[in-house]
Amino acid sequence: MVRSFLKDTDFTPLEAAEIFELAARYKATRSAGIIDVLNSQSWGVLFYKKSTRTRLSFEAGLYELGGHPMVMYADDLQISRGETIEDTARIMGRFLHGLVIRTFGQDIVEKFAKYSGIPVVNALTDLLHPCQSYTDMFTMTEFFSQGKANPESIKGKKFVFYGDTACNMAYSLALAGAMFGVEVVLCGPEEFRPAPILDELFSEVNLTPTWSFTSDPIEAARGANVLYTDVWVSMGKEEEKAQRIKTMSPYQVNMDLFKVADRGAYFMHCLPAHAGEEVSQEVLDSPRSIVFDQAENRLHVQKAIVSYLVKKNRQLGK
Ligand code: CP
């Protein structure tokens, strides 16, 4: 079976640490130009949903690895006129060497992986966003080990995610955090607490959960090393906008939370941000905010993920 990256736990913690080492190397040597890992391979990058960071970082990253990125939108393909995922995947497997997908259900990326026979990378589903969570953990390692990207440096750090804790980012951060020994506190309104699927994701793998849930934003922030948030109105939830903003307003990341957090605490956000909603403008613009370093790291980490998959699949004779 060809290896893909559909869930955060598709790599072991040791493999993820190797990926971080590679990402740090790619970051340090980017100005040297193309590293020919892909040898002119064609990789598809398929979007069912909007994107800025994912689109840019994968297109640039695949090119920088010596590959040919082919960006596609589901609306432009026959899939939007009823061709099945199974047949689309089989066709893609005949033309492409790998595929990156942003879509709705986790079952869609799983079907593409099953029927295409090529490595598939999950670039966000409604369930998980593993490229982002790996990037976030990598970014933390950089900031907690003075640029050395040492995974040991984030073990035991208190990481708080605010907002809708029943969303893809919360679940991916809970999984990736556990892989690196990070204490992940998911903090939001009771009605947005994690669903049982998060326990199911842990039960599929040999990984001890390190996450907890609280609805108390100040208690969550006490002594925290990272305060993190995501948009309150995710893609596809637009009709719930007014209600979500009202329910989540006590969970805005602002300076009140930083007053009780660790003195060296950082602010992170997967972006795009809506200043005045999930984060105050003051926090977003403060020296504690590392959101643009975080965004840039998507490029380096995803290049490392793709390279690692290609290497492992070659070793498997795929
Ligand atoms: N964080 C993230 O995935 O950004 P985009 O939606 O812009 O790709």
Short mmCIF file of C-alpha atoms and ligand atoms in Angstrom, two decimals:
data_model
loop_
_atom_site.label_atom_id
_atom_site.label_comp_id
_atom_site.label_asym_id
_atom_site.label_seq_id
_atom_site.Cartn_x
_atom_site.Cartn_y
_atom_site.Cartn_z
CA MET A 1 0.00 0.00 0.00
CA VAL A 2 1.34 3.42 -1.00
CA ARG A 3 1.88 5.69 1.99
CA SER A 4 -0.22 8.85 2.19
CA PHE A 5 -0.67 11.61 4.78
CA LEU A 6 -4.38 11.71 5.52
CA LYS A 7 -4.30 11.99 9.31
CA ASP A 8 -1.82 13.56 11.71
CA THR A 9 -1.04 10.10 13.05
CA ASP A 10 -0.09 8.63 9.65
CA PHE A 11 3.52 9.35 10.66
CA THR A 12 4.95 8.11 13.94
CA PRO A 13 6.35 10.74 16.33
CA LEU A 14 9.86 9.66 15.29
CA GLU A 15 9.00 10.11 11.61
CA ALA A 16 7.42 13.49 12.34
CA ALA A 17 10.64 14.54 14.11
CA GLU A 18 12.59 13.51 10.97
CA ILE A 19 10.17 15.61 8.89
CA PHE A 20 10.84 18.61 11.14
CA GLU A 21 14.59 18.15 10.74
CA LEU A 22 14.15 18.09 6.97
CA ALA A 23 11.85 21.14 7.09
CA ALA A 24 14.48 23.07 9.06
CA ARG A 25 17.09 22.12 6.44
CA TYR A 26 14.81 23.18 3.57
CA LYS A 27 14.12 26.47 5.31
CA ALA A 28 17.81 27.20 5.89
CA THR A 29 18.80 26.36 2.29
CA ARG A 30 15.82 27.69 0.32
CA SER A 31 17.83 30.44 -1.34
CA ALA A 32 20.11 27.80 -2.94
CA GLY A 33 17.27 26.95 -5.36
CA ILE A 34 15.51 23.77 -6.48
CA ILE A 35 16.27 20.51 -4.66
CA ASP A 36 15.45 17.83 -7.20
CA VAL A 37 13.54 15.32 -5.09
CA LEU A 38 10.58 14.94 -7.46
CA ASN A 39 12.55 14.56 -10.68
CA SER A 40 9.91 16.31 -12.85
CA GLN A 41 7.00 14.38 -11.30
CA SER A 42 3.54 15.90 -11.83
CA TRP A 43 1.56 16.44 -8.61
CA GLY A 44 -2.08 17.49 -8.57
CA VAL A 45 -3.32 20.04 -6.03
CA LEU A 46 -7.11 19.76 -5.94
CA PHE A 47 -9.38 22.26 -4.19
CA TYR A 48 -13.03 21.78 -3.32
CA LYS A 49 -12.74 24.78 -0.98
CA LYS A 50 -11.10 28.23 -1.01
CA SER A 51 -7.48 28.73 0.01
CA THR A 52 -4.65 31.25 0.03
CA ARG A 53 -1.82 29.71 2.13
CA THR A 54 -2.37 26.11 1.06
CA ARG A 55 -2.60 27.02 -2.61
CA LEU A 56 0.56 29.18 -2.57
CA SER A 57 2.67 26.95 -0.35
CA PHE A 58 1.96 23.71 -2.22
CA GLU A 59 2.38 25.23 -5.68
CA ALA A 60 5.67 26.90 -4.73
CA GLY A 61 6.81 23.91 -2.66
CA LEU A 62 6.23 21.25 -5.31
CA TYR A 63 8.06 23.42 -7.85
CA GLU A 64 10.97 23.92 -5.44
CA LEU A 65 11.21 20.13 -5.04
CA GLY A 66 11.70 19.76 -8.80
CA GLY A 67 8.09 18.80 -9.49
CA HIS A 68 5.30 20.10 -11.73
CA PRO A 69 2.32 21.28 -9.63
CA MET A 70 -1.07 21.11 -11.36
CA VAL A 71 -3.62 23.18 -9.43
CA MET A 72 -7.24 22.16 -10.06
CA TYR A 73 -10.61 23.24 -8.76
CA ALA A 74 -13.28 20.58 -8.34
CA ASP A 75 -15.84 22.85 -10.04
CA ASP A 76 -13.79 22.71 -13.27
CA LEU A 77 -13.59 18.91 -13.35
CA GLN A 78 -16.13 16.33 -14.52
CA ILE A 79 -16.51 15.38 -10.87
CA SER A 80 -18.77 18.43 -10.56
CA ARG A 81 -20.99 16.88 -13.26
CA GLY A 82 -21.32 13.52 -11.60
CA GLU A 83 -18.18 11.56 -12.46
CA THR A 84 -17.46 9.39 -9.43
CA ILE A 85 -14.59 9.95 -7.02
CA GLU A 86 -13.47 6.39 -7.70
CA ASP A 87 -13.13 6.99 -11.47
CA THR A 88 -11.62 10.47 -11.00
CA ALA A 89 -9.05 8.99 -8.62
CA ARG A 90 -8.23 6.14 -11.03
CA ILE A 91 -7.72 8.67 -13.83
CA MET A 92 -5.54 10.89 -11.66
CA GLY A 93 -3.44 7.87 -10.76
CA ARG A 94 -2.71 7.35 -14.48
CA PHE A 95 -1.44 10.92 -15.01
CA LEU A 96 -0.06 12.10 -11.70
CA HIS A 97 2.63 10.97 -9.26
CA GLY A 98 0.97 12.45 -6.16
CA LEU A 99 -2.08 14.40 -5.12
CA VAL A 100 -2.82 17.09 -2.54
CA ILE A 101 -6.51 17.58 -1.72
CA ARG A 102 -8.58 20.14 0.19
CA THR A 103 -12.12 18.89 0.48
CA PHE A 104 -15.13 18.22 2.72
CA GLY A 105 -15.38 14.70 4.17
CA GLN A 106 -12.40 12.69 5.36
CA ASP A 107 -13.92 9.81 3.37
CA ILE A 108 -13.18 11.75 0.16
CA VAL A 109 -9.39 11.90 0.75
CA GLU A 110 -9.49 8.25 1.83
CA LYS A 111 -11.28 7.27 -1.40
CA PHE A 112 -8.78 9.23 -3.52
CA ALA A 113 -5.92 7.44 -1.75
CA LYS A 114 -7.57 4.04 -2.18
CA TYR A 115 -8.46 4.32 -5.87
CA SER A 116 -5.63 6.48 -7.26
CA GLY A 117 -2.72 4.30 -6.08
CA ILE A 118 -0.57 7.42 -5.63
CA PRO A 119 0.39 9.24 -2.40
CA VAL A 120 -2.32 11.63 -1.23
CA VAL A 121 -1.78 14.55 1.16
CA ASN A 122 -4.71 15.92 3.17
CA ALA A 123 -4.66 19.71 2.78
CA LEU A 124 -7.78 20.06 4.99
CA THR A 125 -10.98 18.14 5.42
CA ASP A 126 -13.93 18.86 7.69
CA LEU A 127 -12.31 16.45 10.17
CA LEU A 128 -8.59 17.27 10.11
CA HIS A 129 -5.94 19.74 8.92
CA PRO A 130 -2.71 17.81 9.49
CA CYS A 131 -0.43 19.95 7.30
CA GLN A 132 -1.36 22.91 9.49
CA SER A 133 -0.94 21.10 12.83
CA TYR A 134 2.52 19.79 11.83
CA THR A 135 3.46 23.32 10.76
CA ASP A 136 2.22 24.67 14.10
CA MET A 137 4.24 22.15 16.12
CA PHE A 138 7.30 22.84 13.95
CA THR A 139 6.88 26.59 14.49
CA MET A 140 6.69 26.04 18.25
CA THR A 141 9.92 24.02 18.17
CA GLU A 142 11.64 26.92 16.41
CA PHE A 143 10.47 29.49 18.94
CA PHE A 144 11.13 27.32 22.01
CA SER A 145 14.61 26.18 20.94
CA GLN A 146 16.05 29.44 19.56
CA GLY A 147 15.62 28.49 15.92
CA LYS A 148 16.97 24.92 16.30
CA ALA A 149 13.59 23.19 15.68
CA ASN A 150 14.23 20.67 18.46
CA PRO A 151 11.02 18.62 19.13
CA GLU A 152 12.12 18.04 22.75
CA SER A 153 11.75 21.78 23.36
CA ILE A 154 7.92 21.64 23.19
CA LYS A 155 7.41 18.64 25.46
CA GLY A 156 5.25 19.71 28.43
CA LYS A 157 4.41 23.14 26.97
CA LYS A 158 0.87 24.33 27.63
CA PHE A 159 -0.93 25.08 24.38
CA VAL A 160 -4.45 26.52 24.46
CA PHE A 161 -6.81 26.45 21.49
CA TYR A 162 -9.77 28.86 21.78
CA GLY A 163 -13.08 28.83 19.95
CA ASP A 164 -14.91 25.99 18.20
CA THR A 165 -13.21 22.97 19.75
CA ALA A 166 -15.26 20.54 17.66
CA CYS A 167 -13.47 21.53 14.45
CA ASN A 168 -10.72 20.15 12.23
CA MET A 169 -7.99 22.41 13.70
CA ALA A 170 -8.82 21.48 17.29
CA TYR A 171 -8.74 17.76 16.45
CA SER A 172 -5.51 17.93 14.46
CA LEU A 173 -3.81 19.98 17.17
CA ALA A 174 -4.96 17.49 19.84
CA LEU A 175 -3.46 14.62 17.81
CA ALA A 176 -0.22 16.37 16.82
CA GLY A 177 0.18 17.80 20.32
CA ALA A 178 -0.02 14.30 21.82
CA MET A 179 2.65 13.09 19.37
CA PHE A 180 5.07 15.68 20.77
CA GLY A 181 4.04 15.59 24.45
CA VAL A 182 2.38 19.02 24.34
CA GLU A 183 -0.40 19.70 26.88
CA VAL A 184 -3.30 20.78 24.65
CA VAL A 185 -6.18 22.63 26.33
CA LEU A 186 -9.26 23.00 24.13
CA CYS A 187 -11.29 25.95 25.40
CA GLY A 188 -14.67 27.09 24.13
CA PRO A 189 -18.42 27.09 24.78
CA GLU A 190 -19.89 23.82 26.06
CA GLU A 191 -21.95 23.43 22.88
CA PHE A 192 -18.70 23.44 20.86
CA ARG A 193 -16.83 20.90 22.98
CA PRO A 194 -15.03 18.09 21.11
CA ALA A 195 -17.27 15.36 19.70
CA PRO A 196 -16.68 11.63 20.45
CA ILE A 197 -14.86 11.34 17.09
CA LEU A 198 -11.76 12.79 18.78
CA ASP A 199 -11.64 9.83 21.20
CA GLU A 200 -12.18 7.50 18.24
CA LEU A 201 -9.22 9.07 16.40
CA PHE A 202 -7.02 8.39 19.44
CA SER A 203 -8.36 4.85 19.85
CA GLU A 204 -7.24 3.98 16.28
CA VAL A 205 -3.59 4.56 17.20
CA ASN A 206 -1.18 3.85 20.04
CA LEU A 207 -1.05 7.41 21.34
CA THR A 208 -1.89 8.69 24.83
CA PRO A 209 -4.16 11.76 24.72
CA THR A 210 -2.70 14.94 26.24
CA TRP A 211 -5.76 17.11 25.62
CA SER A 212 -8.44 18.39 27.99
CA PHE A 213 -11.48 20.62 27.60
CA THR A 214 -12.56 23.64 29.62
CA SER A 215 -15.10 26.39 29.07
CA ASP A 216 -13.18 28.81 31.35
CA PRO A 217 -10.98 31.07 29.16
CA ILE A 218 -8.95 32.62 31.99
CA GLU A 219 -8.21 29.31 33.71
CA ALA A 220 -7.14 27.90 30.36
CA ALA A 221 -4.70 30.77 29.77
CA ARG A 222 -3.07 30.59 33.21
CA GLY A 223 0.62 29.78 32.72
CA ALA A 224 0.09 28.91 29.04
CA ASN A 225 2.99 29.01 26.58
CA VAL A 226 0.88 29.39 23.43
CA LEU A 227 -2.55 30.93 22.92
CA TYR A 228 -4.02 29.84 19.59
CA THR A 229 -7.26 30.50 17.81
CA ASP A 230 -8.99 29.96 14.48
CA VAL A 231 -11.89 31.68 12.73
CA TRP A 232 -15.21 31.24 14.50
CA VAL A 233 -17.10 30.81 11.23
CA SER A 234 -15.38 28.00 9.32
CA MET A 235 -15.92 27.37 5.61
CA GLY A 236 -19.41 25.92 5.19
CA LYS A 237 -20.75 27.36 8.49
CA GLU A 238 -21.62 30.83 7.12
CA GLU A 239 -25.35 30.49 7.85
CA GLU A 240 -24.49 30.12 11.59
CA LYS A 241 -22.35 33.29 11.59
CA ALA A 242 -24.39 35.56 13.91
CA GLN A 243 -25.03 32.82 16.49
CA ARG A 244 -21.41 31.64 16.47
CA ILE A 245 -20.01 35.14 17.00
CA LYS A 246 -22.41 35.71 19.91
CA THR A 247 -21.63 32.37 21.60
CA MET A 248 -17.88 32.56 21.14
CA SER A 249 -17.28 36.22 22.00
CA PRO A 250 -16.10 35.37 25.59
CA TYR A 251 -13.32 33.32 23.96
CA GLN A 252 -11.62 36.11 22.01
CA VAL A 253 -7.82 35.99 22.45
CA ASN A 254 -6.97 39.41 23.87
CA MET A 255 -4.54 41.01 26.30
CA ASP A 256 -6.63 39.89 29.33
CA LEU A 257 -5.60 36.33 28.52
CA PHE A 258 -1.95 37.27 27.99
CA LYS A 259 -1.91 38.86 31.48
CA VAL A 260 -2.32 35.41 33.08
CA ALA A 261 -0.35 33.41 30.49
CA ASP A 262 3.38 32.70 30.80
CA ARG A 263 5.41 35.92 30.35
CA GLY A 264 6.99 34.49 27.19
CA ALA A 265 3.74 33.19 25.70
CA TYR A 266 3.18 33.39 21.95
CA PHE A 267 0.04 33.98 19.91
CA MET A 268 -0.62 31.65 16.98
CA HIS A 269 -3.40 31.48 14.39
CA CYS A 270 -3.66 29.31 11.28
CA LEU A 271 -5.13 32.32 9.39
CA PRO A 272 -7.03 33.95 7.80
CA ALA A 273 -7.71 36.08 10.90
CA HIS A 274 -10.75 38.20 11.64
CA ALA A 275 -9.39 40.85 14.00
CA GLY A 276 -12.05 41.98 16.46
CA GLU A 277 -13.69 38.55 16.42
CA GLU A 278 -11.54 35.58 17.51
CA VAL A 279 -8.49 37.78 18.22
CA SER A 280 -8.07 41.43 19.16
CA GLN A 281 -6.14 43.67 16.77
CA GLU A 282 -3.78 44.47 19.66
CA VAL A 283 -2.77 40.81 20.09
CA LEU A 284 -2.53 40.19 16.36
CA ASP A 285 -0.12 43.14 15.96
CA SER A 286 1.82 42.51 19.18
CA PRO A 287 5.39 41.15 19.39
CA ARG A 288 3.87 37.97 20.89
CA SER A 289 2.21 37.20 17.56
CA ILE A 290 4.16 34.73 15.38
CA VAL A 291 1.41 34.15 12.83
CA PHE A 292 3.43 35.10 9.74
CA ASP A 293 6.38 32.89 10.67
CA GLN A 294 3.79 30.18 11.24
CA ALA A 295 2.23 30.78 7.81
CA GLU A 296 5.63 30.74 6.06
CA ASN A 297 6.45 27.41 7.67
CA ARG A 298 3.61 25.74 5.73
CA LEU A 299 5.98 25.84 2.75
CA HIS A 300 8.97 24.23 4.48
CA VAL A 301 7.00 21.61 6.41
CA GLN A 302 4.89 20.53 3.42
CA LYS A 303 8.02 20.21 1.25
CA ALA A 304 9.42 17.93 3.95
CA ILE A 305 6.17 15.91 4.13
CA VAL A 306 6.12 15.37 0.36
CA SER A 307 9.84 14.48 0.27
CA TYR A 308 9.45 12.06 3.13
CA LEU A 309 6.49 10.32 1.47
CA VAL A 310 8.37 10.02 -1.82
CA LYS A 311 11.41 8.56 -0.03
CA LYS A 312 9.34 6.07 1.98
CA ASN A 313 7.32 4.98 -1.06
CA ARG A 314 10.52 4.46 -3.06
CA GLN A 315 11.83 2.28 -0.24
CA LEU A 316 8.58 0.29 -0.47
CA GLY A 317 9.08 -0.05 -4.24
CA LYS A 318 6.06 2.19 -4.98
N1 CP B 1 -4.51 28.01 7.14
C1 CP B 1 -4.93 27.70 5.90
O1 CP B 1 -5.14 26.51 5.59
O2 CP B 1 -5.02 28.77 5.06
P1 CP B 1 -5.79 28.77 3.65
O3 CP B 1 -7.24 28.46 3.94
O4 CP B 1 -5.59 30.15 3.11
O5 CP B 1 -5.17 27.73 2.78
#
